[in-house]
Structure formats: structure tokens, C-alpha cells
mmCIF file of C-alpha atoms (C1' of nucleotides) in Angstrom:
data_model
loop_
_atom_site.group_PDB
_atom_site.id
_atom_site.type_symbol
_atom_site.label_atom_id
_atom_site.label_comp_id
_atom_site.label_asym_id
_atom_site.label_seq_id
_atom_site.Cartn_x
_atom_site.Cartn_y
_atom_site.Cartn_z
ATOM 1 C CA UNK A 1 43.579 64.619 106.584
ATOM 2 C CA UNK A 2 46.351 62.673 104.956
ATOM 3 C CA UNK A 3 49.602 64.434 104.208
ATOM 4 C CA UNK A 4 50.664 64.458 100.555
ATOM 5 C CA UNK A 5 53.152 61.800 99.504
ATOM 6 C CA UNK A 6 55.312 64.564 98.072
ATOM 7 C CA UNK A 7 56.498 65.425 101.580
ATOM 8 C CA UNK A 8 57.995 61.987 102.081
ATOM 9 C CA UNK A 9 59.540 62.092 98.628
ATOM 10 C CA UNK A 10 60.983 65.549 99.195
ATOM 11 C CA UNK A 11 62.529 64.605 102.532
ATOM 12 C CA UNK A 12 64.287 61.515 101.213
ATOM 13 C CA UNK A 13 65.366 63.372 98.091
ATOM 14 C CA UNK A 14 66.876 66.210 100.105
ATOM 15 C CA UNK A 15 68.819 63.692 102.183
ATOM 16 C CA UNK A 16 70.053 62.014 99.011
ATOM 17 C CA UNK A 17 71.089 65.331 97.515
ATOM 18 C CA UNK A 18 73.226 65.984 100.563
ATOM 19 C CA UNK A 19 74.993 62.657 100.066
ATOM 20 C CA UNK A 20 75.540 63.413 96.395
ATOM 21 C CA UNK A 21 78.193 65.954 97.257
ATOM 22 C CA UNK A 22 76.912 69.352 96.152
ATOM 23 C CA UNK A 23 76.832 69.010 92.374
ATOM 24 C CA UNK A 24 73.487 69.343 90.596
ATOM 25 C CA UNK A 25 71.558 66.094 90.107
ATOM 26 C CA UNK A 26 68.789 65.654 87.561
ATOM 27 C CA UNK A 27 65.255 64.906 88.667
ATOM 28 C CA UNK A 28 65.158 61.659 86.709
ATOM 29 C CA UNK A 29 68.160 60.320 88.583
ATOM 30 C CA UNK A 30 66.661 61.362 91.885
ATOM 31 C CA UNK A 31 63.440 59.618 90.900
ATOM 32 C CA UNK A 32 65.197 56.409 89.910
ATOM 33 C CA UNK A 33 66.948 56.358 93.267
ATOM 34 C CA UNK A 34 63.631 55.518 94.969
ATOM 35 C CA UNK A 35 61.554 54.253 92.033
ATOM 36 C CA UNK A 36 59.344 57.334 91.922
ATOM 37 C CA UNK A 37 57.507 58.761 88.900
ATOM 38 C CA UNK A 38 60.014 61.255 87.534
ATOM 39 C CA UNK A 39 57.711 63.977 86.155
ATOM 40 C CA UNK A 40 55.750 64.202 89.368
ATOM 41 C CA UNK A 41 58.825 64.294 91.556
ATOM 42 C CA UNK A 42 60.023 67.083 89.296
ATOM 43 C CA UNK A 43 56.905 69.019 90.216
ATOM 44 C CA UNK A 44 57.687 68.683 93.916
ATOM 45 C CA UNK A 45 61.285 69.717 93.385
ATOM 46 C CA UNK A 46 60.074 72.842 91.634
ATOM 47 C CA UNK A 47 58.092 73.726 94.720
ATOM 48 C CA UNK A 48 61.177 73.211 96.871
ATOM 49 C CA UNK A 49 63.028 75.421 94.430
ATOM 50 C CA UNK A 50 60.408 78.156 94.691
ATOM 51 C CA UNK A 51 60.674 77.919 98.481
ATOM 52 C CA UNK A 52 64.407 78.550 98.214
ATOM 53 C CA UNK A 53 65.530 75.151 99.486
ATOM 54 C CA UNK A 54 66.889 74.033 96.126
ATOM 55 C CA UNK A 55 68.667 75.760 93.259
ATOM 56 C CA UNK A 56 67.928 74.569 89.756
ATOM 57 C CA UNK A 57 70.433 74.737 86.917
ATOM 58 C CA UNK A 58 69.101 74.106 83.408
ATOM 59 C CA UNK A 59 70.868 72.528 80.486
ATOM 60 C CA UNK A 60 72.924 69.341 80.236
ATOM 61 C CA UNK A 61 74.738 68.352 83.426
ATOM 62 C CA UNK A 62 72.119 70.458 85.164
ATOM 63 C CA UNK A 63 69.666 69.525 87.883
ATOM 64 C CA UNK A 64 68.872 70.464 91.458
ATOM 65 C CA UNK A 65 71.260 71.206 94.278
ATOM 66 C CA UNK A 66 70.906 72.215 97.908
ATOM 67 C CA UNK A 67 71.186 75.883 98.710
ATOM 68 C CA UNK A 68 72.144 75.405 102.347
ATOM 69 C CA UNK A 69 73.393 72.654 104.654
ATOM 70 C CA UNK A 70 71.011 70.144 106.154
ATOM 71 C CA UNK A 71 71.283 71.619 109.642
ATOM 72 C CA UNK A 72 69.664 74.774 108.242
ATOM 73 C CA UNK A 73 66.644 72.915 106.870
ATOM 74 C CA UNK A 74 63.804 72.003 109.197
ATOM 75 C CA UNK A 75 60.896 69.668 108.675
ATOM 76 C CA UNK A 76 58.642 72.705 108.735
ATOM 77 C CA UNK A 77 60.463 74.195 105.762
ATOM 78 C CA UNK A 78 59.808 71.088 103.695
ATOM 79 C CA UNK A 79 56.204 70.633 104.792
ATOM 80 C CA UNK A 80 55.383 74.263 104.075
ATOM 81 C CA UNK A 81 57.124 74.139 100.711
ATOM 82 C CA UNK A 82 55.081 71.143 99.578
ATOM 83 C CA UNK A 83 51.775 71.591 101.374
ATOM 84 C CA UNK A 84 51.627 75.348 101.575
ATOM 85 C CA UNK A 85 51.287 77.333 104.757
ATOM 86 C CA UNK A 86 47.497 77.285 105.074
ATOM 87 C CA UNK A 87 46.069 76.123 108.397
ATOM 88 C CA UNK A 88 44.659 72.626 108.277
ATOM 89 C CA UNK A 89 41.662 73.667 110.354
ATOM 90 C CA UNK A 90 39.896 76.347 108.380
ATOM 91 C CA UNK A 91 37.185 78.125 110.321
ATOM 92 C CA UNK A 92 34.189 78.843 108.104
ATOM 93 C CA UNK A 93 32.456 80.875 110.801
ATOM 94 C CA UNK A 94 29.375 78.711 110.915
ATOM 95 C CA UNK A 95 28.560 80.324 114.250
ATOM 96 C CA UNK A 96 27.316 83.292 112.209
ATOM 97 C CA UNK A 97 25.093 81.175 109.936
ATOM 98 C CA UNK A 98 21.717 79.552 110.412
ATOM 99 C CA UNK A 99 19.210 80.292 113.124
ATOM 100 C CA UNK A 100 21.819 80.836 115.795
ATOM 101 C CA UNK A 101 23.562 83.340 113.564
ATOM 102 C CA UNK A 102 20.306 85.196 113.003
ATOM 103 C CA UNK A 103 19.241 85.265 116.645
ATOM 104 C CA UNK A 104 22.613 86.044 118.209
ATOM 105 C CA UNK A 105 24.346 89.391 117.989
ATOM 106 C CA UNK A 106 27.327 89.335 115.652
ATOM 107 C CA UNK A 107 30.281 88.017 117.687
ATOM 108 C CA UNK A 108 33.125 90.399 118.326
ATOM 109 C CA UNK A 109 36.110 88.243 119.267
ATOM 110 C CA UNK A 110 37.677 85.437 117.237
ATOM 111 C CA UNK A 111 36.058 81.995 117.220
ATOM 112 C CA UNK A 112 37.156 80.049 120.341
ATOM 113 C CA UNK A 113 36.931 76.770 118.462
ATOM 114 C CA UNK A 114 39.341 78.053 115.866
ATOM 115 C CA UNK A 115 41.613 79.381 118.582
ATOM 116 C CA UNK A 116 41.820 76.023 120.294
ATOM 117 C CA UNK A 117 42.624 74.203 117.067
ATOM 118 C CA UNK A 118 45.197 76.826 116.155
ATOM 119 C CA UNK A 119 46.960 76.348 119.470
ATOM 120 C CA UNK A 120 47.316 72.629 118.817
ATOM 121 C CA UNK A 121 48.478 73.285 115.289
ATOM 122 C CA UNK A 122 51.059 75.743 116.553
ATOM 123 C CA UNK A 123 52.625 73.127 118.791
ATOM 124 C CA UNK A 124 52.788 70.795 115.796
ATOM 125 C CA UNK A 125 54.564 73.429 113.729
ATOM 126 C CA UNK A 126 56.884 74.123 116.647
ATOM 127 C CA UNK A 127 57.847 70.463 116.800
ATOM 128 C CA UNK A 128 58.411 70.418 113.040
ATOM 129 C CA UNK A 129 60.595 73.502 113.233
ATOM 130 C CA UNK A 130 62.679 71.937 116.004
ATOM 131 C CA UNK A 131 63.782 69.041 113.806
ATOM 132 C CA UNK A 132 66.522 69.616 111.260
ATOM 133 C CA UNK A 133 67.333 67.254 108.436
ATOM 134 C CA UNK A 134 70.852 66.943 109.797
ATOM 135 C CA UNK A 135 69.489 65.220 112.880
ATOM 136 C CA UNK A 136 67.547 62.814 110.730
ATOM 137 C CA UNK A 137 70.609 62.097 108.662
ATOM 138 C CA UNK A 138 72.516 61.300 111.848
ATOM 139 C CA UNK A 139 69.914 58.680 112.760
ATOM 140 C CA UNK A 140 69.985 57.310 109.254
ATOM 141 C CA UNK A 141 73.712 57.188 108.679
ATOM 142 C CA UNK A 142 75.121 53.786 109.562
ATOM 143 C CA UNK A 143 78.554 54.187 108.050
ATOM 144 C CA UNK A 144 80.571 55.576 105.152
ATOM 145 C CA UNK A 145 79.384 52.741 102.924
ATOM 146 C CA UNK A 146 75.916 54.251 102.690
ATOM 147 C CA UNK A 147 77.259 57.411 101.107
ATOM 148 C CA UNK A 148 79.036 55.368 98.468
ATOM 149 C CA UNK A 149 75.871 53.441 97.643
ATOM 150 C CA UNK A 150 73.773 56.567 97.262
ATOM 151 C CA UNK A 151 76.384 58.254 95.109
ATOM 152 C CA UNK A 152 76.424 55.144 92.916
ATOM 153 C CA UNK A 153 72.623 55.099 92.700
ATOM 154 C CA UNK A 154 72.557 58.704 91.583
ATOM 155 C CA UNK A 155 75.073 58.165 88.804
ATOM 156 C CA UNK B 1 46.313 68.383 104.171
ATOM 157 C CA UNK B 2 43.088 70.148 104.950
ATOM 158 C CA UNK B 3 41.016 68.961 107.872
ATOM 159 C CA UNK B 4 37.460 67.876 107.044
ATOM 160 C CA UNK B 5 34.744 70.430 107.655
ATOM 161 C CA UNK B 6 32.915 67.808 109.682
ATOM 162 C CA UNK B 7 35.274 68.477 112.580
ATOM 163 C CA UNK B 8 34.194 72.099 112.812
ATOM 164 C CA UNK B 9 30.554 71.091 112.497
ATOM 165 C CA UNK B 10 30.892 68.430 115.145
ATOM 166 C CA UNK B 11 32.570 70.759 117.626
ATOM 167 C CA UNK B 12 29.927 73.472 117.353
ATOM 168 C CA UNK B 13 27.155 70.890 117.439
ATOM 169 C CA UNK B 14 28.515 69.302 120.601
ATOM 170 C CA UNK B 15 28.640 72.719 122.243
ATOM 171 C CA UNK B 16 25.053 73.388 121.170
ATOM 172 C CA UNK B 17 23.907 70.031 122.491
ATOM 173 C CA UNK B 18 25.332 70.921 125.873
ATOM 174 C CA UNK B 19 23.330 74.147 125.890
ATOM 175 C CA UNK B 20 20.178 72.289 124.903
ATOM 176 C CA UNK B 21 19.902 70.776 128.342
ATOM 177 C CA UNK B 22 20.380 67.026 127.990
ATOM 178 C CA UNK B 23 17.300 66.017 126.043
ATOM 179 C CA UNK B 24 17.750 64.411 122.635
ATOM 180 C CA UNK B 25 17.797 66.827 119.686
ATOM 181 C CA UNK B 26 17.178 65.799 116.104
ATOM 182 C CA UNK B 27 19.881 66.164 113.495
ATOM 183 C CA UNK B 28 17.719 68.439 111.353
ATOM 184 C CA UNK B 29 17.322 70.924 114.178
ATOM 185 C CA UNK B 30 21.034 70.821 114.878
ATOM 186 C CA UNK B 31 21.667 71.435 111.186
ATOM 187 C CA UNK B 32 19.264 74.375 111.002
ATOM 188 C CA UNK B 33 21.031 75.950 113.960
ATOM 189 C CA UNK B 34 24.066 76.639 111.765
ATOM 190 C CA UNK B 35 22.593 76.358 108.269
ATOM 191 C CA UNK B 36 24.315 73.061 107.522
ATOM 192 C CA UNK B 37 23.126 70.317 105.142
ATOM 193 C CA UNK B 38 21.135 68.069 107.440
ATOM 194 C CA UNK B 39 21.806 64.641 105.908
ATOM 195 C CA UNK B 40 25.521 65.170 105.874
ATOM 196 C CA UNK B 41 25.629 66.462 109.423
ATOM 197 C CA UNK B 42 23.686 63.355 110.329
ATOM 198 C CA UNK B 43 26.504 61.301 108.882
ATOM 199 C CA UNK B 44 29.017 63.044 111.126
ATOM 200 C CA UNK B 45 26.822 62.629 114.165
ATOM 201 C CA UNK B 46 26.666 58.929 113.471
ATOM 202 C CA UNK B 47 30.427 58.798 113.609
ATOM 203 C CA UNK B 48 30.385 60.620 116.932
ATOM 204 C CA UNK B 49 27.800 58.115 118.094
ATOM 205 C CA UNK B 50 29.981 55.179 117.070
ATOM 206 C CA UNK B 51 32.867 56.776 118.941
ATOM 207 C CA UNK B 52 30.722 56.845 122.069
ATOM 208 C CA UNK B 53 30.482 60.622 122.375
ATOM 209 C CA UNK B 54 26.783 60.738 121.525
ATOM 210 C CA UNK B 55 23.805 58.517 122.233
ATOM 211 C CA UNK B 56 21.125 58.216 119.584
ATOM 212 C CA UNK B 57 17.468 57.589 120.351
ATOM 213 C CA UNK B 58 15.226 56.677 117.424
ATOM 214 C CA UNK B 59 11.605 57.491 116.882
ATOM 215 C CA UNK B 60 9.639 60.709 117.302
ATOM 216 C CA UNK B 61 11.020 63.072 119.934
ATOM 217 C CA UNK B 62 14.313 61.228 119.395
ATOM 218 C CA UNK B 63 17.688 62.556 118.331
ATOM 219 C CA UNK B 64 21.210 62.771 119.683
ATOM 220 C CA UNK B 65 22.325 63.539 123.221
ATOM 221 C CA UNK B 66 25.672 63.827 124.955
ATOM 222 C CA UNK B 67 26.882 60.792 126.866
ATOM 223 C CA UNK B 68 29.216 62.707 129.169
ATOM 224 C CA UNK B 69 29.843 66.279 130.282
ATOM 225 C CA UNK B 70 31.900 68.648 128.145
ATOM 226 C CA UNK B 71 34.864 68.564 130.505
ATOM 227 C CA UNK B 72 35.241 64.878 129.683
ATOM 228 C CA UNK B 73 35.425 65.483 125.923
ATOM 229 C CA UNK B 74 38.708 66.597 124.384
ATOM 230 C CA UNK B 75 39.426 67.963 120.950
ATOM 231 C CA UNK B 76 41.318 64.771 120.221
ATOM 232 C CA UNK B 77 38.184 62.704 120.842
ATOM 233 C CA UNK B 78 36.271 64.698 118.256
ATOM 234 C CA UNK B 79 39.048 64.787 115.675
ATOM 235 C CA UNK B 80 39.636 61.057 115.961
ATOM 236 C CA UNK B 81 35.919 60.327 115.769
ATOM 237 C CA UNK B 82 35.556 62.264 112.502
ATOM 238 C CA UNK B 83 38.926 61.841 110.834
ATOM 239 C CA UNK B 84 39.912 58.425 112.131
ATOM 240 C CA UNK B 85 43.069 57.682 114.051
ATOM 241 C CA UNK B 86 45.400 57.098 111.112
ATOM 242 C CA UNK B 87 48.653 59.048 111.078
ATOM 243 C CA UNK B 88 48.642 61.921 108.632
ATOM 244 C CA UNK B 89 52.189 61.132 107.544
ATOM 245 C CA UNK B 90 52.092 57.637 106.141
ATOM 246 C CA UNK B 91 55.509 56.160 105.457
ATOM 247 C CA UNK B 92 55.508 54.144 102.250
ATOM 248 C CA UNK B 93 59.052 52.904 102.819
ATOM 249 C CA UNK B 94 60.405 54.339 99.608
ATOM 250 C CA UNK B 95 63.880 53.892 101.082
ATOM 251 C CA UNK B 96 63.512 50.209 100.158
ATOM 252 C CA UNK B 97 62.493 50.908 96.547
ATOM 253 C CA UNK B 98 64.401 51.898 93.443
ATOM 254 C CA UNK B 99 68.135 51.715 92.949
ATOM 255 C CA UNK B 100 68.967 52.678 96.511
ATOM 256 C CA UNK B 101 66.698 49.928 97.762
ATOM 257 C CA UNK B 102 68.389 47.407 95.509
ATOM 258 C CA UNK B 103 71.927 48.428 96.368
ATOM 259 C CA UNK B 104 71.500 48.933 100.101
ATOM 260 C CA UNK B 105 71.015 46.121 102.604
ATOM 261 C CA UNK B 106 67.461 45.923 103.908
ATOM 262 C CA UNK B 107 67.236 48.436 106.777
ATOM 263 C CA UNK B 108 66.652 47.039 110.232
ATOM 264 C CA UNK B 109 65.317 49.908 112.334
ATOM 265 C CA UNK B 110 62.260 52.054 111.669
ATOM 266 C CA UNK B 111 62.477 54.864 109.143
ATOM 267 C CA UNK B 112 64.022 57.972 110.792
ATOM 268 C CA UNK B 113 61.977 60.252 108.581
ATOM 269 C CA UNK B 114 58.791 58.632 109.773
ATOM 270 C CA UNK B 115 60.002 58.811 113.371
ATOM 271 C CA UNK B 116 60.608 62.531 113.149
ATOM 272 C CA UNK B 117 57.203 63.214 111.646
ATOM 273 C CA UNK B 118 55.552 60.991 114.230
ATOM 274 C CA UNK B 119 57.169 62.944 117.043
ATOM 275 C CA UNK B 120 55.716 66.191 115.719
ATOM 276 C CA UNK B 121 52.358 64.573 115.239
ATOM 277 C CA UNK B 122 52.430 63.267 118.791
ATOM 278 C CA UNK B 123 52.858 66.753 120.187
ATOM 279 C CA UNK B 124 49.889 67.865 118.096
ATOM 280 C CA UNK B 125 47.756 65.072 119.500
ATOM 281 C CA UNK B 126 48.966 65.909 122.991
ATOM 282 C CA UNK B 127 47.844 69.498 122.557
ATOM 283 C CA UNK B 128 44.481 68.335 121.251
ATOM 284 C CA UNK B 129 44.033 66.003 124.192
ATOM 285 C CA UNK B 130 44.833 68.814 126.618
ATOM 286 C CA UNK B 131 41.877 70.921 125.466
ATOM 287 C CA UNK B 132 38.408 70.035 126.698
ATOM 288 C CA UNK B 133 35.211 71.351 125.208
ATOM 289 C CA UNK B 134 34.308 72.799 128.596
ATOM 290 C CA UNK B 135 37.240 75.209 128.319
ATOM 291 C CA UNK B 136 36.092 76.275 124.886
ATOM 292 C CA UNK B 137 32.582 76.801 126.150
ATOM 293 C CA UNK B 138 33.960 79.029 128.893
ATOM 294 C CA UNK B 139 35.633 81.236 126.288
ATOM 295 C CA UNK B 140 32.479 81.275 124.234
ATOM 296 C CA UNK B 141 29.945 81.925 126.947
ATOM 297 C CA UNK B 142 29.243 85.636 127.303
ATOM 298 C CA UNK B 143 26.166 85.428 129.477
ATOM 299 C CA UNK B 144 22.956 83.547 130.277
ATOM 300 C CA UNK B 145 21.280 85.104 127.251
ATOM 301 C CA UNK B 146 23.292 82.961 124.861
ATOM 302 C CA UNK B 147 21.884 79.780 126.343
ATOM 303 C CA UNK B 148 18.368 81.064 125.836
ATOM 304 C CA UNK B 149 19.066 81.913 122.209
ATOM 305 C CA UNK B 150 20.522 78.508 121.436
ATOM 306 C CA UNK B 151 17.665 76.720 123.144
ATOM 307 C CA UNK B 152 15.286 78.810 121.050
ATOM 308 C CA UNK B 153 17.210 78.022 117.845
ATOM 309 C CA UNK B 154 17.002 74.299 118.561
ATOM 310 C CA UNK B 155 13.267 74.298 119.114
ATOM 311 C "C1'" DG C 1 95.720 75.239 64.557
ATOM 312 C "C1'" DG C 2 92.425 78.419 66.794
ATOM 313 C "C1'" DC C 3 88.054 80.803 66.816
ATOM 314 C "C1'" DT C 4 83.289 81.405 65.707
ATOM 315 C "C1'" DT C 5 78.913 79.567 64.932
ATOM 316 C "C1'" DA C 6 75.176 76.570 64.368
ATOM 317 C "C1'" DC C 7 73.283 72.347 66.029
ATOM 318 C "C1'" DT C 8 71.948 68.816 69.164
ATOM 319 C "C1'" DA C 9 70.806 66.808 73.361
ATOM 320 C "C1'" DC C 10 69.532 67.407 77.806
ATOM 321 C "C1'" DT C 11 67.585 70.065 81.590
ATOM 322 C "C1'" DC C 12 63.765 72.560 83.984
ATOM 323 C "C1'" DG C 13 59.038 74.665 83.820
ATOM 324 C "C1'" DG C 14 54.294 74.969 83.251
ATOM 325 C "C1'" DA C 15 49.952 73.323 81.085
ATOM 326 C "C1'" DT C 16 47.114 69.125 80.697
ATOM 327 C "C1'" DA C 17 44.320 64.391 81.958
ATOM 328 C "C1'" DC C 18 43.103 60.942 85.640
ATOM 329 C "C1'" DT C 19 42.031 58.960 90.360
ATOM 330 C "C1'" DG C 20 40.540 58.776 95.085
ATOM 331 C "C1'" DC C 21 38.546 61.106 98.881
ATOM 332 C "C1'" DT C 22 35.699 64.615 100.826
ATOM 333 C "C1'" DT C 23 31.255 66.428 100.309
ATOM 334 C "C1'" DG C 24 26.437 66.132 99.495
ATOM 335 C "C1'" DT C 25 21.991 63.508 98.794
ATOM 336 C "C1'" DC C 26 18.645 59.965 98.906
ATOM 337 C "C1'" DC C 27 15.677 56.237 100.553
ATOM 338 C "C1'" DG C 28 14.675 52.282 103.827
ATOM 339 C "C1'" DA C 29 14.334 50.061 108.836
ATOM 340 C "C1'" DG C 30 12.830 50.917 113.334
ATOM 341 C "C1'" DT C 31 10.368 53.202 117.078
ATOM 342 C "C1'" DT C 32 7.214 56.088 119.508
ATOM 343 C "C1'" DC C 33 3.056 58.482 119.778
ATOM 344 C "C1'" DA C 34 -1.770 59.274 118.820
ATOM 345 C "C1'" DG C 35 -6.266 58.014 117.692
ATOM 346 C "C1'" DG C 36 -9.977 54.869 117.200
ATOM 347 C "C1'" DG C 37 -12.437 50.797 118.408
ATOM 348 C "C1'" DG C 38 -13.770 47.274 121.569
ATOM 349 C "C1'" DG C 39 -14.472 45.345 126.232
ATOM 350 C "C1'" DC D 1 -14.312 54.642 131.526
ATOM 351 C "C1'" DC D 2 -10.169 51.872 130.534
ATOM 352 C "C1'" DC D 3 -7.412 48.959 127.596
ATOM 353 C "C1'" DC D 4 -5.756 47.213 123.226
ATOM 354 C "C1'" DC D 5 -4.696 47.628 118.517
ATOM 355 C "C1'" DT D 6 -3.663 49.783 114.252
ATOM 356 C "C1'" DG D 7 -1.873 53.399 111.727
ATOM 357 C "C1'" DA D 8 1.049 57.251 110.735
ATOM 358 C "C1'" DA D 9 4.752 60.320 111.339
ATOM 359 C "C1'" DC D 10 9.202 61.046 112.681
ATOM 360 C "C1'" DT D 11 13.779 59.438 113.879
ATOM 361 C "C1'" DC D 12 18.312 57.265 112.805
ATOM 362 C "C1'" DG D 13 21.135 54.300 109.646
ATOM 363 C "C1'" DG D 14 23.419 52.979 105.692
ATOM 364 C "C1'" DA D 15 23.697 52.965 100.526
ATOM 365 C "C1'" DC D 16 24.228 56.031 96.397
ATOM 366 C "C1'" DA D 17 26.049 60.318 93.204
ATOM 367 C "C1'" DA D 18 28.834 64.848 92.440
ATOM 368 C "C1'" DG D 19 32.873 68.051 93.119
ATOM 369 C "C1'" DC D 20 37.427 68.872 94.142
ATOM 370 C "C1'" DA D 21 42.156 68.318 95.543
ATOM 371 C "C1'" DG D 22 45.961 65.210 95.046
ATOM 372 C "C1'" DT D 23 48.275 62.281 91.595
ATOM 373 C "C1'" DA D 24 50.323 61.337 87.378
ATOM 374 C "C1'" DT D 25 51.778 62.702 82.693
ATOM 375 C "C1'" DC D 26 53.125 65.202 78.654
ATOM 376 C "C1'" DC D 27 55.217 68.681 75.729
ATOM 377 C "C1'" DG D 28 57.503 73.294 75.097
ATOM 378 C "C1'" DA D 29 61.287 76.983 76.455
ATOM 379 C "C1'" DG D 30 65.918 77.522 77.496
ATOM 380 C "C1'" DT D 31 70.831 76.374 78.048
ATOM 381 C "C1'" DA D 32 75.347 74.116 77.858
ATOM 382 C "C1'" DG D 33 78.162 71.290 75.399
ATOM 383 C "C1'" DT D 34 79.843 69.746 70.937
ATOM 384 C "C1'" DA D 35 81.126 69.459 66.405
ATOM 385 C "C1'" DA D 36 81.750 71.424 62.043
ATOM 386 C "C1'" DG D 37 83.132 75.225 59.180
ATOM 387 C "C1'" DC D 38 85.929 79.310 58.420
ATOM 388 C "C1'" DC D 39 89.918 82.379 59.053
#
DNA sequence: GGCTTACTACTCGGATACTGCTTGTCCGAGTTCAGGGGG
DNA sequence: CCCCCTGAACTCGGACAAGCAGTATCCGAGTAGTAAGCC
């Protein structure tokens, strides 16, 4: 149950894109900024694009750009864009299989085990949705110099 | 980011063991109860045993038995026993790599991205720790007949 | 000199191999029980 | 009749393959910019 690395990459890349100043930035430059494999980062950015977080402009001087400010992007948006929105606990209804399944009457209500796990998962998603990238940027930002450095790294 | 099936298997098996009445039950019988592959379920039960949730008795008439009542077992105990206690978001400190890492001074505090993800994960763990298996059993239990059926399935 | 047009270079986008982990399986060490033999 | 011993069967425990999702990579489609040719 390890989260994909792409989530970490996407989060840092989104923060960098905000610093870049709005213009489109190519995936190779974004990859160089953190020493990531460019083609694979590109794949993740495409998923962010499909989710509506990024806009992609083809051609020279093209690249990816944010579609909305950081305070309108939550951690949940990014996680769902990269990982998908499937539950991490997937009930396979084993209560209906095997000898117990044969001997018991078919259950009517939903599986209580699944319910309990879903409740916990919901509070995780809630916490993710409560965090915007703007808040993270505020923790990260130590001065105007940082912006200059990132803009230089993305050149 | 899919949770291992072993968690679902372990949860149902723990509930069944409680119904069985305290005596040790072999892994093959527990597997037959839900139509699961016996050797692999055995592997999971060993992990529960190492975590202290189960006691294993070897030899004929041996098997696994609960070490404490269901109201002293939380979902978190089971998840940690099967999945391990590693964070699902693992920060690889990419902020220190690539051009940004070279141009920026080495950061002093912890990574804000990691902090934010850890906060969400903590609330997930909190929710897991707040749910005991006894509560799930209460939702599941529809009458004294069910206990009879499960005891019959484990014979 | 200005406009059109063809070309080039650069971007994204999806299709294609590779790796590590989850899943599934097997066989050996240890223990209890049962049965037979002896006292 | 009771006790001891030997054997066998059954259990857990860890070591060994297979499948699949995540990881990494490559090449093609499309577009903007540019430069040359023509009016």
C-alpha cells in the first residue's frame, strides 16, 4: 500500500509551475528542475491535464500551465488525478464464498467490514480535501529569493 | 495504492475465530470457510501471530486462536500487522535534487509536502484505531443462528 | 518591401518494454496423539 | 492392567515461483515559429 511516486512529483511540479509565473513550461524543463525522468513525468502531467488541473499547449514555446490558482487545488485533487478515485480497500465479498457462503443465507445489507474501512478512508479524503496547495506554498516560501531561483531553474 | 487482499481476509478470519469459541482452528479450515487459498492465508495468519493478535499452537488439533477479545482489536492493528507500519506517502526529498536542489540552499525544516500528506494519513490511522472488531461484529450479527453456521463451517 | 507558403524544430500524446511487489504455491521442522509392546 | 516407546499424521513456519501494477522509455501526430520565395 505504497502511494505512487507520481503524486510527490506532481505536487512539487504544481508548486514550481505557480512560481514560474503563468506561462507554459515544457515537461523536460520541469523534469530537470528536480532531476526526474522527463518522459515519465510527462505521463503524470498528462493525467493532471486530463483531470483539468493543467492546460497543455503544443508546439514550440508550449508546455503545461496551471488552470487555476493554488488555493483552488487540494491535495485530494492531485491524488485522485494520479492514483484514480478507486477505494484502496476493495471488498471482494468473500463472506459469500466458501462454506460460510453456502451455509448462510445471502446477506442483504452491505458488508460491515467494507463499511468500517470506507469510513476511515472517508476521513482521509476529507483531510486531503482540506489542504490546499496554497497553504503548502506558504509553509515552503522562505522569501522572494526562492521564486527567483525556481524561475532560473525552469529557464 | 490498492490495499492488499490479505487485510480483508484477516478481518473476516478474525471475526470467524471469535465465533469459533476460543479453541484453536487450523488455517485450512479457516481458508475453506471463505474459499481462500489455504497456504497464502496461512502466511497472513503468521503475520497476525507475529503482531501478537493470534497465538499459534502446533501439532494435531492445533491452529490459531485469538489472544484477546474483539473489543481490544482495532482495524489499525490488523492493517499494520498485514501491511506494515510504513507511511504510504514516502518523501524522496526531490526538492534537494536537480537544478533547484543545486541552486537552492539545503533546506532546514522538514518537507511541507510530506507534512501535509502525513497529517491526512494520521487522521486515517486515527479513524482506523477508533474502530474495534467488536463493533463490526455487532453490525454483522443478525442472530444466534449465524454463530451456529460458522461453527459448522469451521468443523 | 510585404505577403504567402513550405519547412523545420519543438511540443504533447499514446503505445511499448522492464522492474518490484503482491499473490500464490510448495516442502521441511516440530508436536501431539494413537497404537502396540513390555513390565 | 498400567506404563513406556515408537510411529504416523497433522500442524505451523519459512523458502520458492508466477502475475500484475507501477516504473521507465520510445516514437509518432500536431503546431508554432521561421525563413525563403514570389508578387
